[in-house]
């Protein structure tokens, strides 16, 4: 079975590891958010692409939850000592990847091409595709002003309530090479338990990607990022409350209106099952906390079981 997974960074990457464990890694394609991309100290950083690459290559720091294992911070400390910006944490090992990417982009190589090279160098068989090679950036409107995604998320600690999310460049953004084919040729489409607004939202803001999902001929299954109405980490619950009116599985399902056939959510949210059915979406209730390899695989299996049944 060939599967295409729409994903953000850390939460999505965890799920993706489960999916590639259950299937053959070469039968999986990851379509990754680029709305978080940011330039730091002159370096082109793609945090969600990097989280996916590090996770699939077994290089991720599982305790910290982002970045690379065995990381040190000398370059950033030195930059700060010389008066450089240090609000965005870049580790020494991580910087190596950003140097390669930045050089390639400056030389005119598309993000998808350099990402494929990085993934191959890391020994990854799964196709890792940025949603678009075009510039697409997430902006967050709050009562205190409008901020770029990373300024809101990292520098301001995602404390400002979100009034609206905007995707700069989405009107002109084309799917990166391979993305539409991956959606058309897949036997199933999965949406990882990533933040619906700021991780999956920017992917779906690419018109032709959204249309491919709307016109899908295969089952599309989303996994909720909420457990007991709360995010495992990050602002997803706050955003669902403000932008979708609540944190039940049906609210998660509504954020993917017309795009999914089934929604996997946690037993802690089982009270919301009927409301999901009422949306015309098949509810799949299971344990969704990914603590280790076994729980990641179980969640991937629960989502893939829905393909067979739907
Ligand atoms: P980011 O781009 O690094 O912020 O990561 P994602 O958007 O891909 O993932 C963030 C989301 O993952 C958060 O909303 C979390 O609630 C969710 N998440 C993280 N770990 C788990 C887990 O074990 N189970 C579920 N269901 N969601 C998770
Ligand atoms: Ca992200």
CSV table of C-alpha atoms and ligand atoms in Angstrom, one decimal:
chain,number,residue,atom,x,y,z
A,1,UNK,CA,0.0,0.0,0.0
A,2,UNK,CA,1.3,3.5,-1.0
A,3,UNK,CA,0.4,6.2,1.4
A,4,UNK,CA,0.9,10.0,1.4
A,5,UNK,CA,1.0,11.8,4.7
A,6,UNK,CA,0.5,15.5,5.2
A,7,UNK,CA,2.6,16.6,8.1
A,8,UNK,CA,4.0,19.4,10.3
A,9,UNK,CA,7.0,19.0,12.4
A,10,UNK,CA,7.4,17.2,15.7
A,11,UNK,CA,3.9,15.7,16.2
A,12,UNK,CA,3.6,14.8,12.6
A,13,UNK,CA,7.1,13.3,12.5
A,14,UNK,CA,6.3,11.1,15.4
A,15,UNK,CA,3.3,9.7,13.6
A,16,UNK,CA,5.3,9.4,10.3
A,17,UNK,CA,7.8,7.1,12.1
A,18,UNK,CA,4.9,4.8,13.1
A,19,UNK,CA,3.7,4.8,9.5
A,20,UNK,CA,7.1,3.9,7.9
A,21,UNK,CA,7.5,1.2,10.6
A,22,UNK,CA,4.2,-0.4,9.6
A,23,UNK,CA,4.6,0.0,5.8
A,24,UNK,CA,7.7,-0.1,3.7
A,25,UNK,CA,9.4,3.3,4.1
A,26,UNK,CA,9.7,3.6,0.3
A,27,UNK,CA,5.9,3.3,0.0
A,28,UNK,CA,5.4,6.4,2.1
A,29,UNK,CA,5.6,10.1,0.9
A,30,UNK,CA,5.6,12.9,3.4
A,31,UNK,CA,4.2,16.3,2.2
A,32,UNK,CA,5.6,18.8,4.7
A,33,UNK,CA,4.6,22.2,5.9
A,34,UNK,CA,6.9,25.1,4.9
A,35,UNK,CA,4.9,28.0,6.4
A,36,UNK,CA,7.2,28.0,9.4
A,37,UNK,CA,10.4,28.5,7.3
A,38,UNK,CA,12.6,31.3,8.6
A,39,UNK,CA,15.9,32.9,7.9
A,40,UNK,CA,18.1,32.9,11.0
A,41,UNK,CA,21.6,34.5,11.0
A,42,UNK,CA,21.5,34.3,7.2
A,43,UNK,CA,20.6,30.6,7.2
A,44,UNK,CA,17.6,29.1,5.5
A,45,UNK,CA,15.8,27.0,8.2
A,46,UNK,CA,12.9,24.7,7.4
A,47,UNK,CA,11.9,23.5,10.9
A,48,UNK,CA,9.2,21.1,9.9
A,49,UNK,CA,11.1,19.5,7.0
A,50,UNK,CA,14.1,19.2,9.4
A,51,UNK,CA,12.0,17.6,12.1
A,52,UNK,CA,10.8,15.0,9.6
A,53,UNK,CA,14.3,14.3,8.2
A,54,UNK,CA,15.8,14.0,11.7
A,55,UNK,CA,13.0,11.8,12.9
A,56,UNK,CA,13.1,9.4,9.9
A,57,UNK,CA,16.9,9.3,10.0
A,58,UNK,CA,16.9,8.4,13.7
A,59,UNK,CA,18.8,11.6,14.5
A,60,UNK,CA,16.1,13.5,16.5
A,61,UNK,CA,16.4,14.4,20.2
A,62,UNK,CA,13.3,12.6,21.6
A,63,UNK,CA,13.6,14.1,25.0
A,64,UNK,CA,13.8,17.7,23.9
A,65,UNK,CA,11.2,17.0,21.3
A,66,UNK,CA,12.9,19.0,18.5
A,67,UNK,CA,16.3,19.3,16.9
A,68,UNK,CA,19.1,16.7,16.9
A,69,UNK,CA,20.3,14.3,19.6
A,70,UNK,CA,23.8,14.9,21.1
A,71,UNK,CA,23.5,18.6,20.2
A,72,UNK,CA,25.8,21.3,21.3
A,73,UNK,CA,25.3,25.1,21.1
A,74,UNK,CA,28.7,26.6,20.5
A,75,UNK,CA,28.0,28.4,17.2
A,76,UNK,CA,24.9,30.1,18.6
A,77,UNK,CA,26.6,31.1,21.9
A,78,UNK,CA,29.4,32.5,19.8
A,79,UNK,CA,27.0,34.4,17.5
A,80,UNK,CA,25.2,35.8,20.6
A,81,UNK,CA,28.6,36.9,22.1
A,82,UNK,CA,29.3,38.8,18.9
A,83,UNK,CA,26.0,40.5,19.1
A,84,UNK,CA,24.1,38.2,16.7
A,85,UNK,CA,20.5,37.1,17.2
A,86,UNK,CA,20.0,34.1,19.4
A,87,UNK,CA,16.2,33.9,19.9
A,88,UNK,CA,15.9,31.0,17.5
A,89,UNK,CA,17.8,28.0,18.9
A,90,UNK,CA,20.1,26.5,16.3
A,91,UNK,CA,22.4,23.7,17.5
A,92,UNK,CA,25.9,23.1,16.0
A,93,UNK,CA,25.0,19.9,14.3
A,94,UNK,CA,21.7,21.4,13.0
A,95,UNK,CA,23.7,24.3,11.6
A,96,UNK,CA,25.5,21.9,9.3
A,97,UNK,CA,22.3,21.0,7.5
A,98,UNK,CA,21.2,24.7,7.3
A,99,UNK,CA,24.6,25.6,5.7
A,100,UNK,CA,24.1,23.0,2.9
A,101,UNK,CA,20.5,24.1,2.3
A,102,UNK,CA,21.3,27.7,2.3
A,103,UNK,CA,24.1,27.3,-0.2
A,104,UNK,CA,21.9,25.3,-2.5
A,105,UNK,CA,19.0,27.7,-2.4
A,106,UNK,CA,21.3,30.6,-3.0
A,107,UNK,CA,22.7,28.8,-6.1
A,108,UNK,CA,19.1,28.5,-7.4
A,109,UNK,CA,18.3,24.9,-6.4
A,110,UNK,CA,14.6,24.4,-5.5
A,111,UNK,CA,13.8,23.5,-1.9
A,112,UNK,CA,12.4,20.2,-3.0
A,113,UNK,CA,15.6,19.2,-4.7
A,114,UNK,CA,17.9,20.1,-1.9
A,115,UNK,CA,15.5,18.4,0.6
A,116,UNK,CA,15.7,15.2,-1.5
A,117,UNK,CA,19.5,15.3,-1.4
A,118,UNK,CA,19.5,15.9,2.4
A,119,UNK,CA,17.1,13.0,2.9
A,120,UNK,CA,19.1,10.7,0.7
A,121,UNK,CA,22.3,11.6,2.5
A,122,UNK,CA,20.6,10.8,5.8
A,123,UNK,CA,19.7,7.3,4.4
A,124,UNK,CA,15.9,8.0,4.2
A,125,UNK,CA,13.9,5.9,1.8
A,126,UNK,CA,10.7,7.8,2.4
A,127,UNK,CA,10.1,10.7,-0.1
A,128,UNK,CA,10.2,14.0,1.9
A,129,UNK,CA,8.5,16.7,-0.2
A,130,UNK,CA,8.1,20.3,0.9
A,131,UNK,CA,4.5,21.3,0.0
A,132,UNK,CA,5.8,24.0,-2.3
A,133,UNK,CA,9.1,25.3,-3.6
A,134,UNK,CA,7.5,28.8,-3.8
A,135,UNK,CA,7.7,31.2,-0.9
A,136,UNK,CA,4.8,30.5,1.5
A,137,UNK,CA,4.9,32.1,5.0
A,138,UNK,CA,2.5,31.9,7.9
A,139,UNK,CA,1.5,35.1,9.6
A,140,UNK,CA,-0.4,35.2,12.9
A,141,UNK,CA,-2.8,38.1,13.6
A,142,UNK,CA,-3.2,38.8,17.3
A,143,UNK,CA,-4.6,41.7,19.5
A,144,UNK,CA,-0.9,42.8,19.9
A,145,UNK,CA,-0.2,42.9,16.2
A,146,UNK,CA,0.7,40.6,13.3
A,147,UNK,CA,3.7,38.4,13.7
A,148,UNK,CA,5.6,36.0,11.4
A,149,UNK,CA,5.0,32.4,12.6
A,150,UNK,CA,8.3,32.0,14.4
A,151,UNK,CA,8.2,35.4,16.0
A,152,UNK,CA,4.8,34.5,17.5
A,153,UNK,CA,5.7,30.9,18.3
A,154,UNK,CA,9.3,31.1,19.5
A,155,UNK,CA,10.1,34.7,20.3
A,156,UNK,CA,6.7,35.4,22.0
A,157,UNK,CA,6.1,31.9,23.2
A,158,UNK,CA,2.7,31.6,21.4
A,159,UNK,CA,1.1,33.5,24.2
A,160,UNK,CA,-0.8,36.0,22.1
A,161,UNK,CA,-4.3,34.8,21.3
A,162,UNK,CA,-4.7,34.1,17.6
A,163,UNK,CA,-7.4,36.1,15.8
A,164,UNK,CA,-6.5,34.9,12.3
A,165,UNK,CA,-3.9,32.9,10.4
A,166,UNK,CA,-2.7,34.2,7.0
A,167,UNK,CA,-0.6,32.5,4.4
A,168,UNK,CA,1.6,34.9,2.5
A,169,UNK,CA,2.3,33.7,-1.0
A,170,UNK,CA,-0.4,31.0,-1.0
A,171,UNK,CA,-2.3,32.5,-4.0
A,172,UNK,CA,0.7,31.9,-6.3
A,173,UNK,CA,2.2,28.8,-4.6
A,174,UNK,CA,2.4,25.7,-6.8
A,175,UNK,CA,2.7,22.2,-5.4
A,176,UNK,CA,6.4,21.1,-5.3
A,177,UNK,CA,7.3,18.5,-7.9
A,178,UNK,CA,6.0,15.1,-6.9
A,179,UNK,CA,3.3,16.4,-4.5
A,180,UNK,CA,0.3,16.1,-6.8
A,181,UNK,CA,1.4,12.7,-8.1
A,182,UNK,CA,1.9,11.5,-4.6
A,183,UNK,CA,-1.7,12.5,-3.8
A,184,UNK,CA,-3.1,11.0,-7.0
A,185,UNK,CA,-1.2,7.8,-6.9
A,186,UNK,CA,-1.6,7.0,-3.2
A,187,UNK,CA,-3.8,4.2,-2.0
A,188,UNK,CA,-4.7,6.4,1.0
A,189,UNK,CA,-4.0,9.9,2.3
A,190,UNK,CA,-3.3,10.5,5.9
A,191,UNK,CA,-3.2,13.8,7.8
A,192,UNK,CA,-0.8,13.5,10.8
A,193,UNK,CA,-1.8,14.7,14.3
A,194,UNK,CA,-0.2,18.1,13.5
A,195,UNK,CA,-1.6,21.5,14.3
A,196,UNK,CA,-4.6,21.9,11.8
A,197,UNK,CA,-4.1,25.7,11.5
A,198,UNK,CA,-0.4,26.3,11.4
A,199,UNK,CA,1.0,22.9,10.3
A,200,UNK,CA,-1.6,21.4,7.9
A,201,UNK,CA,-3.3,24.8,7.1
A,202,UNK,CA,-0.3,26.1,5.1
A,203,UNK,CA,-0.2,22.9,3.0
A,204,UNK,CA,-3.9,23.1,2.3
A,205,UNK,CA,-3.5,26.8,1.4
A,206,UNK,CA,-1.8,25.6,-1.8
A,207,UNK,CA,-4.9,25.6,-4.0
A,208,UNK,CA,-4.0,22.6,-6.1
A,209,UNK,CA,-3.2,20.5,-3.1
A,210,UNK,CA,-6.5,21.3,-1.5
A,211,UNK,CA,-8.3,20.6,-4.7
A,212,UNK,CA,-6.5,17.2,-5.0
A,213,UNK,CA,-7.8,16.3,-1.6
A,214,UNK,CA,-11.3,17.5,-2.4
A,215,UNK,CA,-11.4,15.4,-5.5
A,216,UNK,CA,-9.6,12.3,-4.0
A,217,UNK,CA,-10.7,8.9,-5.1
A,218,UNK,CA,-9.1,7.2,-2.1
A,219,UNK,CA,-9.8,7.4,1.7
A,220,UNK,CA,-8.4,10.3,3.6
A,221,UNK,CA,-7.9,9.9,7.3
A,222,UNK,CA,-6.9,12.6,9.8
A,223,UNK,CA,-5.5,11.9,13.3
A,224,UNK,CA,-6.5,14.4,16.0
A,225,UNK,CA,-3.6,16.2,17.8
A,226,UNK,CA,-5.8,16.6,20.9
A,227,UNK,CA,-6.2,14.2,23.8
A,228,UNK,CA,-9.0,14.9,26.3
A,229,UNK,CA,-9.5,18.2,24.5
A,230,UNK,CA,-5.9,19.3,25.1
A,231,UNK,CA,-2.9,19.5,22.9
A,232,UNK,CA,-0.1,17.1,23.8
A,233,UNK,CA,2.1,20.1,23.3
A,234,UNK,CA,1.7,23.6,21.8
A,235,UNK,CA,-1.2,25.9,20.9
A,236,UNK,CA,-3.5,23.6,18.9
A,237,UNK,CA,-6.3,23.5,21.6
A,238,UNK,CA,-6.3,27.3,22.1
A,239,UNK,CA,-6.4,27.8,18.4
A,240,UNK,CA,-9.3,25.3,17.9
A,241,UNK,CA,-11.2,27.0,20.7
A,242,UNK,CA,-10.7,30.5,19.2
A,243,UNK,CA,-10.9,29.7,15.5
A,244,UNK,CA,-13.2,26.6,15.4
A,245,UNK,CA,-15.3,27.2,18.5
A,246,UNK,CA,-14.3,24.2,20.6
A,247,UNK,CA,-11.9,21.3,21.2
A,248,UNK,CA,-14.0,18.2,20.6
A,249,UNK,CA,-13.2,15.7,17.8
A,250,UNK,CA,-16.0,17.2,15.7
A,251,UNK,CA,-14.2,20.6,15.9
A,252,UNK,CA,-11.0,19.0,14.7
A,253,UNK,CA,-13.1,17.3,11.9
A,254,UNK,CA,-14.6,20.6,10.9
A,255,UNK,CA,-11.2,22.1,10.4
A,256,UNK,CA,-10.8,19.5,7.6
A,257,UNK,CA,-14.3,19.9,6.2
A,258,UNK,CA,-14.8,18.1,2.9
A,259,UNK,CA,-11.2,16.7,3.0
A,260,UNK,CA,-11.4,13.6,5.2
A,261,UNK,CA,-13.4,10.4,5.3
A,262,UNK,CA,-12.4,9.3,8.8
A,263,UNK,CA,-11.0,10.9,12.0
A,264,UNK,CA,-8.8,9.0,14.5
A,265,UNK,CA,-9.1,10.4,18.0
A,266,UNK,CA,-8.4,9.4,21.6
A,267,UNK,CA,-10.6,7.4,23.9
A,268,UNK,CA,-10.5,10.3,26.3
A,269,UNK,CA,-12.7,12.1,23.7
A,270,UNK,CA,-15.0,9.2,23.0
A,271,UNK,CA,-18.0,11.4,24.1
A,272,UNK,CA,-17.6,13.3,20.9
A,273,UNK,CA,-18.1,10.2,18.7
A,274,UNK,CA,-21.6,10.8,17.5
A,275,UNK,CA,-20.9,14.4,16.6
A,276,UNK,CA,-18.1,13.2,14.3
A,277,UNK,CA,-20.5,10.7,12.6
A,278,UNK,CA,-22.9,13.6,12.1
A,279,UNK,CA,-20.3,15.3,10.0
A,280,UNK,CA,-20.3,12.4,7.7
A,281,UNK,CA,-16.8,11.4,9.0
A,282,UNK,CA,-16.1,7.9,10.3
A,283,UNK,CA,-15.0,8.1,13.9
A,284,UNK,CA,-12.1,5.8,15.0
A,285,UNK,CA,-11.5,5.8,18.7
A,286,UNK,CA,-8.2,4.5,20.0
A,287,UNK,CA,-5.2,5.4,22.2
A,288,UNK,CA,-3.4,8.2,20.4
A,289,UNK,CA,-0.6,9.1,22.7
A,290,UNK,CA,2.7,8.2,21.0
A,291,UNK,CA,5.1,7.5,23.9
A,292,UNK,CA,7.4,5.0,22.2
A,293,UNK,CA,7.8,2.9,19.0
A,294,UNK,CA,5.0,0.5,19.9
A,295,UNK,CA,2.5,3.2,20.5
A,296,UNK,CA,3.5,5.0,17.3
A,297,UNK,CA,3.0,1.8,15.4
A,298,UNK,CA,-0.4,1.1,17.0
A,299,UNK,CA,-1.6,4.6,16.1
A,300,UNK,CA,-0.4,4.2,12.5
A,301,UNK,CA,-2.1,0.8,12.3
A,302,UNK,CA,-5.4,2.2,13.6
A,303,UNK,CA,-5.3,4.9,10.9
A,304,UNK,CA,-4.4,2.4,8.2
A,305,UNK,CA,-7.0,-0.1,9.3
A,306,UNK,CA,-9.6,2.6,8.5
A,307,UNK,CA,-8.4,2.5,4.8
A,308,UNK,CA,-9.2,-1.2,4.5
A,309,UNK,CA,-12.7,-0.7,6.0
A,310,UNK,CA,-13.8,2.6,4.5
B,1,LIG,P1,5.3,21.3,15.0
B,1,LIG,O1,5.2,21.7,13.5
B,1,LIG,O2,6.6,20.9,15.4
B,1,LIG,O3,4.6,22.2,15.9
B,1,LIG,O4,4.5,19.9,15.1
B,1,LIG,P2,3.1,19.4,14.5
B,1,LIG,O5,2.2,20.5,14.2
B,1,LIG,O6,3.4,18.3,13.5
B,1,LIG,O7,2.6,18.7,15.8
B,1,LIG,C1,2.1,19.4,16.9
B,1,LIG,C2,0.9,18.7,17.4
B,1,LIG,O8,1.2,17.4,17.7
B,1,LIG,C3,0.4,19.3,18.7
B,1,LIG,O9,-0.9,19.9,18.5
B,1,LIG,C4,0.3,18.0,19.7
B,1,LIG,O10,-0.9,18.0,20.4
B,1,LIG,C5,0.4,16.9,18.7
B,1,LIG,N1,1.0,15.7,19.3
B,1,LIG,C6,2.2,15.6,19.7
B,1,LIG,N2,2.4,14.4,20.2
B,1,LIG,C7,1.3,13.7,20.1
B,1,LIG,C8,0.8,12.4,20.4
B,1,LIG,O11,1.6,11.6,21.0
B,1,LIG,N3,-0.5,12.0,20.1
B,1,LIG,C9,-1.3,12.9,19.5
B,1,LIG,N4,-2.5,12.5,19.2
B,1,LIG,N5,-0.9,14.2,19.1
B,1,LIG,C10,0.3,14.5,19.4
B,2,LIG,CA1,5.9,23.6,12.6
